[in-house]
Short mmCIF file of C-alpha atoms in Angstrom, two decimals:
data_model
loop_
_atom_site.label_atom_id
_atom_site.label_comp_id
_atom_site.label_asym_id
_atom_site.label_seq_id
_atom_site.Cartn_x
_atom_site.Cartn_y
_atom_site.Cartn_z
CA MET A 1 96.10 128.32 114.31
CA PRO A 2 95.96 129.39 110.55
CA SER A 3 93.50 127.94 108.05
CA VAL A 4 95.01 126.17 104.97
CA LEU A 5 92.02 126.50 102.93
CA ASN A 6 93.22 129.57 101.09
CA LEU A 7 96.96 128.88 101.48
CA GLN A 8 99.28 131.02 99.05
CA GLU A 9 103.15 130.28 98.38
CA GLN A 10 103.96 133.09 100.31
CA ASP A 11 102.37 131.61 103.37
CA VAL A 12 104.82 128.88 103.47
CA ASP A 13 108.06 130.19 101.37
CA SER A 14 110.52 129.99 104.60
CA LYS A 15 110.83 127.53 107.53
CA GLU A 16 109.97 130.30 110.07
CA LYS A 17 106.72 130.47 108.05
CA ARG A 18 105.92 126.72 107.89
CA ALA A 19 106.85 126.78 111.62
CA ASN A 20 103.30 128.35 112.38
CA TYR A 21 101.41 125.08 110.71
CA THR A 22 101.43 121.68 112.57
CA VAL A 23 101.16 118.53 110.76
CA SER A 24 99.90 115.05 112.05
CA ILE A 25 101.40 111.88 110.57
CA VAL A 26 98.99 109.14 111.46
CA GLY A 27 100.93 105.67 111.37
CA CYS A 28 104.67 105.44 111.82
CA GLY A 29 105.51 102.59 109.45
CA GLN A 30 108.44 103.46 106.52
CA ILE A 31 105.80 105.29 104.84
CA GLY A 32 105.01 107.46 107.87
CA ILE A 33 108.40 107.70 108.78
CA LEU A 34 109.50 109.38 105.61
CA TYR A 35 106.96 111.95 105.63
CA ALA A 36 107.78 112.91 109.27
CA ASP A 37 111.34 113.30 108.18
CA ALA A 38 110.35 115.45 104.96
CA PHE A 39 107.73 117.39 106.87
CA ALA A 40 110.02 118.48 110.18
CA GLU A 41 113.22 119.03 107.74
CA ALA A 42 111.18 121.56 105.85
CA GLY A 43 110.21 123.36 109.20
CA TYR A 44 106.84 122.31 110.16
CA LYS A 45 105.91 121.18 113.76
CA VAL A 46 105.42 117.48 113.31
CA THR A 47 103.48 114.80 115.72
CA CYS A 48 103.37 111.25 114.74
CA SER A 49 100.68 109.11 116.15
CA ASP A 50 100.68 104.98 115.99
CA GLU A 51 98.63 102.41 118.00
CA ASN A 52 101.60 100.35 118.05
CA PRO A 53 103.29 101.34 121.09
CA ASN A 54 106.74 99.41 120.06
CA LEU A 55 106.63 102.03 116.20
CA LEU A 56 106.32 104.86 118.52
CA LYS A 57 109.27 103.69 120.98
CA ARG A 58 111.43 103.40 118.01
CA LEU A 59 110.56 106.61 116.61
CA THR A 60 110.83 108.61 120.12
CA ARG A 61 114.67 107.20 120.14
CA ALA A 62 115.25 107.69 116.98
CA LYS A 63 116.66 104.05 116.71
CA ASN A 64 115.75 101.02 114.60
CA CYS A 65 112.94 102.67 113.01
CA CYS A 66 114.35 103.18 109.81
CA ILE A 67 116.90 101.10 107.49
CA ASN A 68 118.47 104.65 106.27
CA PRO A 69 120.93 105.91 109.12
CA GLU A 70 120.79 109.38 107.67
CA ILE A 71 117.36 109.80 107.93
CA GLU A 72 117.31 108.25 111.85
CA THR A 73 120.37 111.03 112.35
CA ARG A 74 117.75 113.86 110.98
CA LEU A 75 114.63 112.35 112.91
CA LYS A 76 117.10 112.51 116.18
CA LYS A 77 117.67 115.99 115.40
CA HIS A 78 114.12 116.92 115.09
CA ILE A 79 113.09 115.35 118.13
CA ASP A 80 115.96 117.10 120.29
CA THR A 81 114.72 120.41 118.96
CA GLY A 82 111.20 119.73 119.41
CA ASN A 83 110.25 119.78 115.78
CA LEU A 84 109.00 116.28 116.18
CA THR A 85 107.05 114.70 118.56
CA THR A 86 105.23 111.52 119.24
CA SER A 87 101.85 110.56 120.70
CA ASN A 88 99.66 107.49 121.26
CA VAL A 89 96.38 109.73 121.31
CA ARG A 90 95.39 109.97 117.73
CA LYS A 91 92.52 111.95 117.75
CA ASN A 92 94.20 114.93 119.84
CA THR A 93 96.94 115.00 117.45
CA VAL A 94 94.88 115.46 114.62
CA ALA A 95 92.35 117.82 116.35
CA GLN A 96 95.17 120.19 116.87
CA SER A 97 96.90 119.99 113.24
CA ASP A 98 96.40 121.85 110.26
CA ILE A 99 97.84 119.12 107.94
CA ILE A 100 97.14 115.57 108.78
CA VAL A 101 98.70 113.02 106.77
CA LEU A 102 97.09 109.25 106.81
CA ALA A 103 99.71 106.80 105.86
CA ILE A 104 98.30 103.55 106.59
CA ASN A 105 97.94 100.66 103.57
CA VAL A 106 95.02 98.28 103.56
CA ARG A 107 95.95 95.08 104.99
CA MET A 108 95.65 91.83 102.78
CA ASP A 109 94.73 88.38 104.55
CA ALA A 110 96.35 84.79 103.78
CA LYS A 111 93.59 84.32 100.93
CA LYS A 112 94.93 87.64 99.11
CA LYS A 113 91.73 89.42 99.87
CA PHE A 114 91.55 93.00 101.12
CA ASP A 115 90.22 94.06 104.65
CA THR A 116 89.46 97.70 104.97
CA SER A 117 88.42 97.74 108.63
CA GLU A 118 91.43 99.18 109.80
CA LEU A 119 91.75 101.72 107.23
CA GLU A 120 88.13 102.52 108.03
CA GLY A 121 88.81 102.70 111.47
CA ALA A 122 91.39 105.17 111.17
CA TYR A 123 89.24 107.05 108.93
CA LYS A 124 86.32 107.34 111.18
CA GLN A 125 88.89 108.38 114.01
CA VAL A 126 90.27 111.27 111.73
CA GLY A 127 86.84 112.08 111.08
CA THR A 128 85.44 112.94 114.33
CA ALA A 129 88.98 115.02 115.34
CA LEU A 130 88.82 117.02 112.16
CA LYS A 131 88.68 120.15 112.29
CA GLN A 132 87.73 122.93 110.07
CA GLY A 133 89.82 124.59 107.96
CA SER A 134 92.47 121.64 107.73
CA LEU A 135 94.20 119.61 104.87
CA LEU A 136 94.13 115.74 104.77
CA ILE A 137 96.39 114.25 102.41
CA TYR A 138 96.21 110.21 101.99
CA GLY A 139 99.50 109.00 101.31
CA GLY A 140 98.96 105.36 101.39
CA ILE A 141 98.07 102.47 98.79
CA CYS A 142 94.56 102.00 98.15
CA SER A 143 92.23 100.02 95.38
CA PHE A 144 90.88 101.69 92.01
CA GLY A 145 88.07 104.47 92.80
CA SER A 146 88.21 103.85 96.95
CA THR A 147 89.85 107.59 97.87
CA GLU A 148 86.94 109.51 96.37
CA ILE A 149 84.23 107.22 97.63
CA LEU A 150 85.44 105.42 100.87
CA LEU A 151 87.79 107.97 102.64
CA LYS A 152 85.79 111.28 101.38
CA GLU A 153 82.41 109.58 102.52
CA THR A 154 83.74 108.68 105.69
CA LEU A 155 85.40 111.68 106.44
CA GLU A 156 82.51 113.90 106.00
CA ASN A 157 79.79 111.46 107.58
CA THR A 158 81.94 111.30 111.04
CA SER A 159 83.26 115.02 111.00
CA GLY A 160 80.15 116.63 109.74
CA LEU A 161 82.26 118.86 107.40
CA LYS A 162 82.07 119.20 103.76
CA GLU A 163 85.01 118.49 101.47
CA GLY A 164 85.97 121.36 99.46
CA LYS A 165 84.45 123.74 101.69
CA ASP A 166 85.12 123.38 105.36
CA PHE A 167 88.21 120.90 104.78
CA LEU A 168 90.66 119.94 101.93
CA LEU A 169 91.30 116.18 100.66
CA ALA A 170 94.32 115.28 98.69
CA TYR A 171 95.40 111.78 97.46
CA ASN A 172 99.81 111.54 97.22
CA PRO A 173 100.02 107.96 97.29
CA LEU A 174 103.65 107.20 98.37
CA TYR A 175 104.92 103.83 96.71
CA PHE A 176 108.38 102.52 97.88
CA PRO A 177 109.28 99.18 96.98
CA LYS A 178 110.80 97.40 99.82
CA THR A 179 113.82 96.22 98.60
CA ARG A 180 115.06 99.76 97.34
CA SER A 181 117.12 101.74 99.73
CA ILE A 182 115.02 103.86 101.66
CA LYS A 183 115.47 107.49 100.48
CA ALA A 184 114.61 110.89 101.79
CA LEU A 185 111.13 112.06 100.37
CA ASN A 186 112.69 114.75 98.59
CA THR A 187 114.57 112.32 96.32
CA LEU A 188 111.19 111.16 95.09
CA GLU A 189 108.68 112.15 92.37
CA LEU A 190 105.30 112.96 94.02
CA ILE A 191 102.20 112.55 92.24
CA ILE A 192 99.47 114.74 94.14
CA SER A 193 95.86 114.75 92.94
CA ALA A 194 92.25 115.87 94.35
CA ALA A 195 88.67 116.05 93.31
CA ASN A 196 88.78 119.89 93.45
CA GLN A 197 91.07 122.50 92.24
CA GLN A 198 91.43 124.28 95.67
CA SER A 199 92.24 121.20 97.70
CA LEU A 200 95.12 120.27 94.69
CA GLU A 201 96.26 123.95 94.66
CA VAL A 202 96.97 124.02 98.48
CA ALA A 203 98.05 120.13 98.57
CA THR A 204 100.28 121.19 95.74
CA ILE A 205 101.94 124.21 97.64
CA ILE A 206 102.92 121.99 100.83
CA LEU A 207 104.16 119.08 98.91
CA LYS A 208 106.25 121.74 97.12
CA THR A 209 108.04 122.64 100.26
CA LEU A 210 109.22 119.21 100.54
CA THR A 211 110.18 118.26 97.37
CA SER A 212 110.31 120.16 93.55
CA LYS A 213 109.35 117.08 91.54
CA VAL A 214 105.79 117.05 92.19
CA LYS A 215 103.26 115.94 89.55
CA GLN A 216 99.87 117.23 89.14
CA THR A 217 96.44 115.36 88.50
CA ASN A 218 93.15 116.60 89.09
CA GLN A 219 91.96 112.81 88.47
CA VAL A 220 92.11 110.82 91.64
CA LYS A 221 91.61 107.26 89.83
CA ASN A 222 94.82 108.37 87.55
CA ALA A 223 96.50 108.80 90.59
CA GLU A 224 95.67 105.21 91.86
CA LEU A 225 96.16 103.53 88.90
CA ALA A 226 99.55 105.44 88.14
CA THR A 227 100.54 103.70 91.35
CA LEU A 228 99.05 100.42 90.89
CA PHE A 229 100.70 100.27 87.18
CA LYS A 230 103.85 101.10 88.44
CA ALA A 231 103.64 98.20 91.08
CA ALA A 232 102.31 95.87 88.39
CA GLN A 233 105.08 96.49 85.88
CA LEU A 234 107.93 96.15 88.63
CA ASP A 235 106.04 92.79 89.52
CA ILE A 236 106.39 91.78 86.02
CA CYS A 237 110.26 92.65 85.60
CA THR A 238 110.79 90.78 88.96
CA ALA A 239 109.23 87.75 88.06
CA LEU A 240 111.15 87.77 84.36
CA ALA A 241 114.79 88.29 86.66
CA LYS A 242 113.80 85.53 88.98
CA GLU A 243 113.25 83.10 85.77
CA LEU A 244 116.46 84.22 84.21
CA ALA A 245 118.13 84.04 88.06
CA ILE A 246 117.30 80.41 87.96
CA PHE A 247 117.88 79.57 84.53
CA CYS A 248 121.87 80.91 85.33
CA GLU A 249 121.87 78.86 88.65
CA ASN A 250 121.27 75.66 86.40
CA VAL A 251 123.93 76.41 83.94
CA GLY A 252 126.76 77.44 86.46
CA MET A 253 126.27 81.18 85.79
CA ASP A 254 126.34 84.42 88.15
CA TYR A 255 123.06 86.24 86.94
CA PHE A 256 124.30 89.47 88.77
CA GLU A 257 127.33 89.46 86.83
CA VAL A 258 125.25 89.01 83.42
CA GLN A 259 122.98 91.79 84.69
CA LYS A 260 125.75 94.20 84.72
CA LEU A 261 126.47 93.89 80.82
CA ILE A 262 122.81 94.61 80.28
CA SER A 263 122.67 97.89 82.24
CA GLU A 264 124.54 99.15 85.17
CA GLU A 265 121.68 101.66 85.74
CA ASN A 266 118.56 98.73 85.47
CA THR A 267 117.93 97.98 88.90
CA ASN A 268 114.26 96.87 88.09
CA PHE A 269 115.34 93.13 87.20
CA LEU A 270 116.52 92.47 90.63
CA PRO A 271 115.31 88.53 91.60
CA THR A 272 114.87 89.23 95.24
CA ILE A 273 112.87 87.15 97.52
CA GLU A 274 110.78 89.90 99.02
CA GLU A 275 107.71 90.32 96.73
CA GLU A 276 107.65 94.37 96.99
CA ASN A 277 104.95 94.69 94.67
CA ARG A 278 102.66 91.96 95.91
CA LYS A 279 100.06 93.96 97.82
CA GLU A 280 99.89 96.42 95.12
CA THR A 281 99.56 93.79 92.34
CA TYR A 282 96.73 91.96 93.94
CA LEU A 283 94.98 95.28 94.77
CA LEU A 284 95.19 95.83 90.49
CA ILE A 285 93.88 92.23 90.16
CA GLU A 286 90.96 92.59 92.73
CA SER A 287 90.26 96.14 90.97
CA ALA A 288 90.14 94.39 87.50
CA GLU A 289 88.10 91.53 88.75
CA ASN A 290 85.42 93.66 89.89
CA ILE A 291 84.46 94.97 86.54
CA ASN A 292 85.00 91.51 85.01
CA ILE A 293 88.57 91.44 83.76
CA LYS A 294 91.35 89.56 83.74
CA LEU A 295 94.75 90.46 83.90
CA ARG A 296 96.48 87.76 82.71
CA LEU A 297 100.06 88.76 83.06
CA SER A 298 100.17 90.06 86.16
CA GLN A 299 98.44 87.28 87.26
CA LEU A 300 101.29 85.03 86.05
CA SER A 301 104.03 87.55 87.69
CA ARG A 302 102.54 86.80 90.72
CA GLN A 303 102.50 82.98 90.53
CA ILE A 304 105.85 82.77 89.51
CA ASN A 305 107.10 85.48 92.35
CA GLU A 306 104.66 83.31 94.90
CA GLU A 307 106.93 80.27 93.99
CA ILE A 308 110.18 82.19 94.72
CA ILE A 309 109.59 80.96 98.61
CA LYS A 310 109.49 77.12 97.63
CA HIS A 311 112.81 77.61 95.16
CA ALA A 312 114.93 79.40 98.39
CA ILE A 313 113.88 76.39 100.36
CA ASN A 314 115.17 74.20 97.96
CA ILE A 315 118.31 76.04 97.91
CA THR A 316 118.71 75.87 101.78
CA GLN A 317 117.79 72.29 101.31
CA GLU A 318 120.45 71.25 98.65
CA ILE A 319 123.41 73.07 100.22
CA LEU A 320 122.92 71.64 103.51
CA HIS A 321 122.45 68.25 101.88
CA ASP A 322 125.83 68.98 99.62
CA CYS A 323 127.37 69.62 103.31
CA ASP A 324 125.93 66.29 104.73
CA LYS A 325 123.29 68.04 106.77
CA SER A 326 119.63 67.83 106.48
CA ILE A 327 116.99 70.21 106.70
CA ARG A 328 115.09 68.44 109.17
CA ARG A 329 116.54 69.14 112.41
CA ALA A 330 118.57 71.79 111.06
CA ARG A 331 119.70 75.15 112.98
CA ILE A 332 118.84 77.89 110.61
CA ALA A 333 119.94 81.47 111.34
CA VAL A 334 117.45 84.10 109.79
CA PHE A 335 118.45 87.41 109.39
CA GLY A 336 115.28 89.29 108.33
CA THR A 337 111.99 91.12 109.73
CA SER A 338 109.84 90.37 112.30
CA ASN A 339 106.79 92.20 110.23
CA GLN A 340 103.77 89.92 109.23
CA ASP A 341 103.26 88.91 105.96
CA THR A 342 106.64 89.33 104.37
CA ALA A 343 109.10 86.93 102.60
CA THR A 344 110.67 86.11 105.92
CA THR A 345 107.51 84.88 107.68
CA ARG A 346 106.54 82.90 104.61
CA TYR A 347 110.16 81.45 104.18
CA ILE A 348 110.31 80.71 107.98
CA GLU A 349 106.91 78.99 107.99
CA ALA A 350 107.97 76.66 104.90
CA ALA A 351 111.31 75.99 106.55
CA THR A 352 109.60 74.88 110.15
CA ILE A 353 107.07 72.70 108.22
CA LYS A 354 110.26 71.26 106.49
CA GLY A 355 111.39 70.23 110.46
CA ALA A 356 113.68 73.05 110.73
CA LYS A 357 114.68 74.89 113.88
CA ILE A 358 114.48 78.60 113.28
CA ALA A 359 116.14 81.51 115.23
CA LEU A 360 115.36 84.90 114.13
CA TYR A 361 117.19 88.19 114.28
CA ASP A 362 115.38 91.75 113.26
CA PRO A 363 118.06 94.51 112.87
CA LEU A 364 115.28 96.88 113.35
CA LEU A 365 113.91 95.86 116.59
CA ALA A 366 114.98 96.97 119.57
CA LYS A 367 116.31 94.55 122.20
CA ASN A 368 113.38 94.96 124.34
CA GLU A 369 110.43 95.09 122.11
CA THR A 370 107.94 92.14 121.71
CA THR A 371 106.59 90.71 118.46
CA ASP A 372 104.10 88.10 117.82
CA THR A 373 106.41 86.37 115.49
CA THR A 374 106.12 82.51 116.21
CA PRO A 375 110.03 81.43 115.89
CA VAL A 376 112.24 82.49 118.67
CA LEU A 377 112.99 85.97 118.29
CA LYS A 378 116.64 86.69 119.31
CA LYS A 379 118.21 89.51 120.92
CA SER A 380 121.43 89.65 119.31
CA LEU A 381 122.87 88.32 115.64
CA SER A 382 125.30 86.43 117.82
CA GLU A 383 122.61 84.76 119.78
CA THR A 384 121.06 84.01 116.69
CA VAL A 385 123.74 82.52 114.72
CA GLU A 386 125.34 80.41 117.92
CA GLY A 387 125.09 76.82 116.82
CA ALA A 388 123.58 77.41 113.53
CA ASP A 389 124.05 75.11 110.49
CA CYS A 390 122.96 77.76 108.27
CA PHE A 391 122.80 81.52 107.95
CA VAL A 392 120.07 82.88 105.95
CA ILE A 393 120.08 86.41 104.67
CA LEU A 394 116.44 87.95 103.52
CA SER A 395 116.66 91.41 104.27
CA GLY A 396 118.95 94.52 105.78
CA GLN A 397 121.22 95.64 103.16
CA GLU A 398 123.02 98.40 105.37
CA GLN A 399 122.79 96.19 108.10
CA PHE A 400 124.59 93.50 106.55
CA LYS A 401 127.40 95.69 104.76
CA ARG A 402 128.89 95.76 108.64
CA LEU A 403 128.50 92.27 109.43
CA ASN A 404 131.51 90.74 110.66
CA LEU A 405 131.52 87.24 108.80
CA LYS A 406 134.54 85.97 110.22
CA LYS A 407 132.97 86.33 113.77
CA LEU A 408 129.61 84.77 113.08
CA LYS A 409 131.82 81.46 111.47
CA THR A 410 133.29 81.03 114.56
CA LEU A 411 129.98 80.88 116.40
CA MET A 412 128.25 78.44 113.84
CA LYS A 413 128.77 74.83 113.13
CA SER A 414 131.09 73.48 110.77
CA PRO A 415 130.82 73.39 107.93
CA ALA A 416 129.37 77.00 108.34
CA VAL A 417 126.69 77.62 105.43
CA LEU A 418 125.62 81.01 104.21
CA VAL A 419 122.46 81.63 101.82
CA ASP A 420 121.89 85.14 100.53
CA LEU A 421 118.19 85.29 99.24
CA VAL A 422 118.61 88.94 98.76
CA GLY A 423 121.42 89.29 96.53
CA ILE A 424 123.47 91.63 98.61
CA ALA A 425 126.72 89.46 99.26
CA GLU A 426 129.76 89.34 97.31
CA PRO A 427 130.24 85.37 96.72
CA GLU A 428 134.17 85.33 96.90
CA LYS A 429 134.26 87.35 99.87
CA VAL A 430 132.16 85.36 101.72
CA GLN A 431 133.76 82.10 100.47
CA ALA A 432 136.96 83.93 101.41
CA GLU A 433 135.96 83.68 105.12
CA GLY A 434 135.21 80.12 105.21
CA PHE A 435 131.60 79.92 104.45
CA ILE A 436 129.93 77.59 102.12
CA TYR A 437 127.81 79.83 99.87
CA ARG A 438 124.51 79.63 97.63
CA GLY A 439 122.28 82.50 96.62
CA ILE A 440 119.52 83.21 94.40
CA GLY A 441 121.04 83.44 91.06
CA ARG A 442 124.38 82.47 91.98
CA GLY A 443 125.42 79.46 89.75
CA MET A 444 129.00 79.62 90.80
CA ASN A 445 129.05 76.69 92.65
CA LYS A 446 127.95 74.42 89.24
CA HIS A 447 130.80 74.99 87.58
#
């Protein structure tokens, strides 16, 4: 297998040449899926590995693994042609790969503290299997300064190899907010950084075969901060959007209609319930606290954004009350995600405390898969909404567009209530189908 240490542009200037290089994607979440799609589309031989067998099953079928159907279609094509394979043996795939992409983020616990044990474990696994002459790209989001310290030292200690001499190491933070439409990697602007020039040049050559939108920096900490700053800026915009949306609710106006008059292209001011920048903003806050700096505006935006769950429960409670129903003992059908530490799980926990009976449908979870989610997870949307008093939308933009509202209404108790916490429903159409409607930022029912 060819070494990438001295890779030149002409070595990968065609799909035929790229087919000589194997790529290992470690981690099959949304970030890993985007890398897998991009590398396979560019002509590389790609193998994906993950310790979660359900994620591997989804990817192997190229079904329910990404909310973008176009990406799923391409994944299926690459799997059928053999360009994309999966493996549950991480060490073997790494040992046989020329390029390794580590697509795992650090975990945050309930106390908003970061646990690096899983990430460090992945570092060590990769390090023990790392071969001489390979390139490792870390594509996750990390705290300020951790790439050069934790990742580099772990890889060198476990592999016995020297970074910059025996293997190359680069950082390509792939930040993609949850509520934005998942797009292919070649539509995104990538930041690539490395501690030494050789790693930077080779990683840039590789990534430019995926997209022309590449920014370089030889300061890894600059790339770390750029990613965290972007998340913090979006977090502040989201907090402002939520405050303005609640204002509109109270004066009987539609926030989304007002926003269209400000700028049709501005997508940063969406009052979504999904706290898309939560972990990244807390990473920045923690990094600042480590050097005794207090980021007051970031902390305030976090406080505002955290409170949206309480507001969402209030909206649900109020609309049920208006329909002579109580949230206590109400059957609430939730259209969201079974993943942990999301707005869906926090909403469900808060509603359950209020006494609601929850049924959850996750459109990205295959029928025969299991999950640790506490509420009853249903296998179909019809089963989820059957006998429900209220239908709550928390995620799934693409899937929602294909919902048969007329059919769902016939399965629910009357009057059927729909609460849109994502801002994707068209109130007039929902009401035309006979639903009682409420949503974040929608003050139409208060005229």
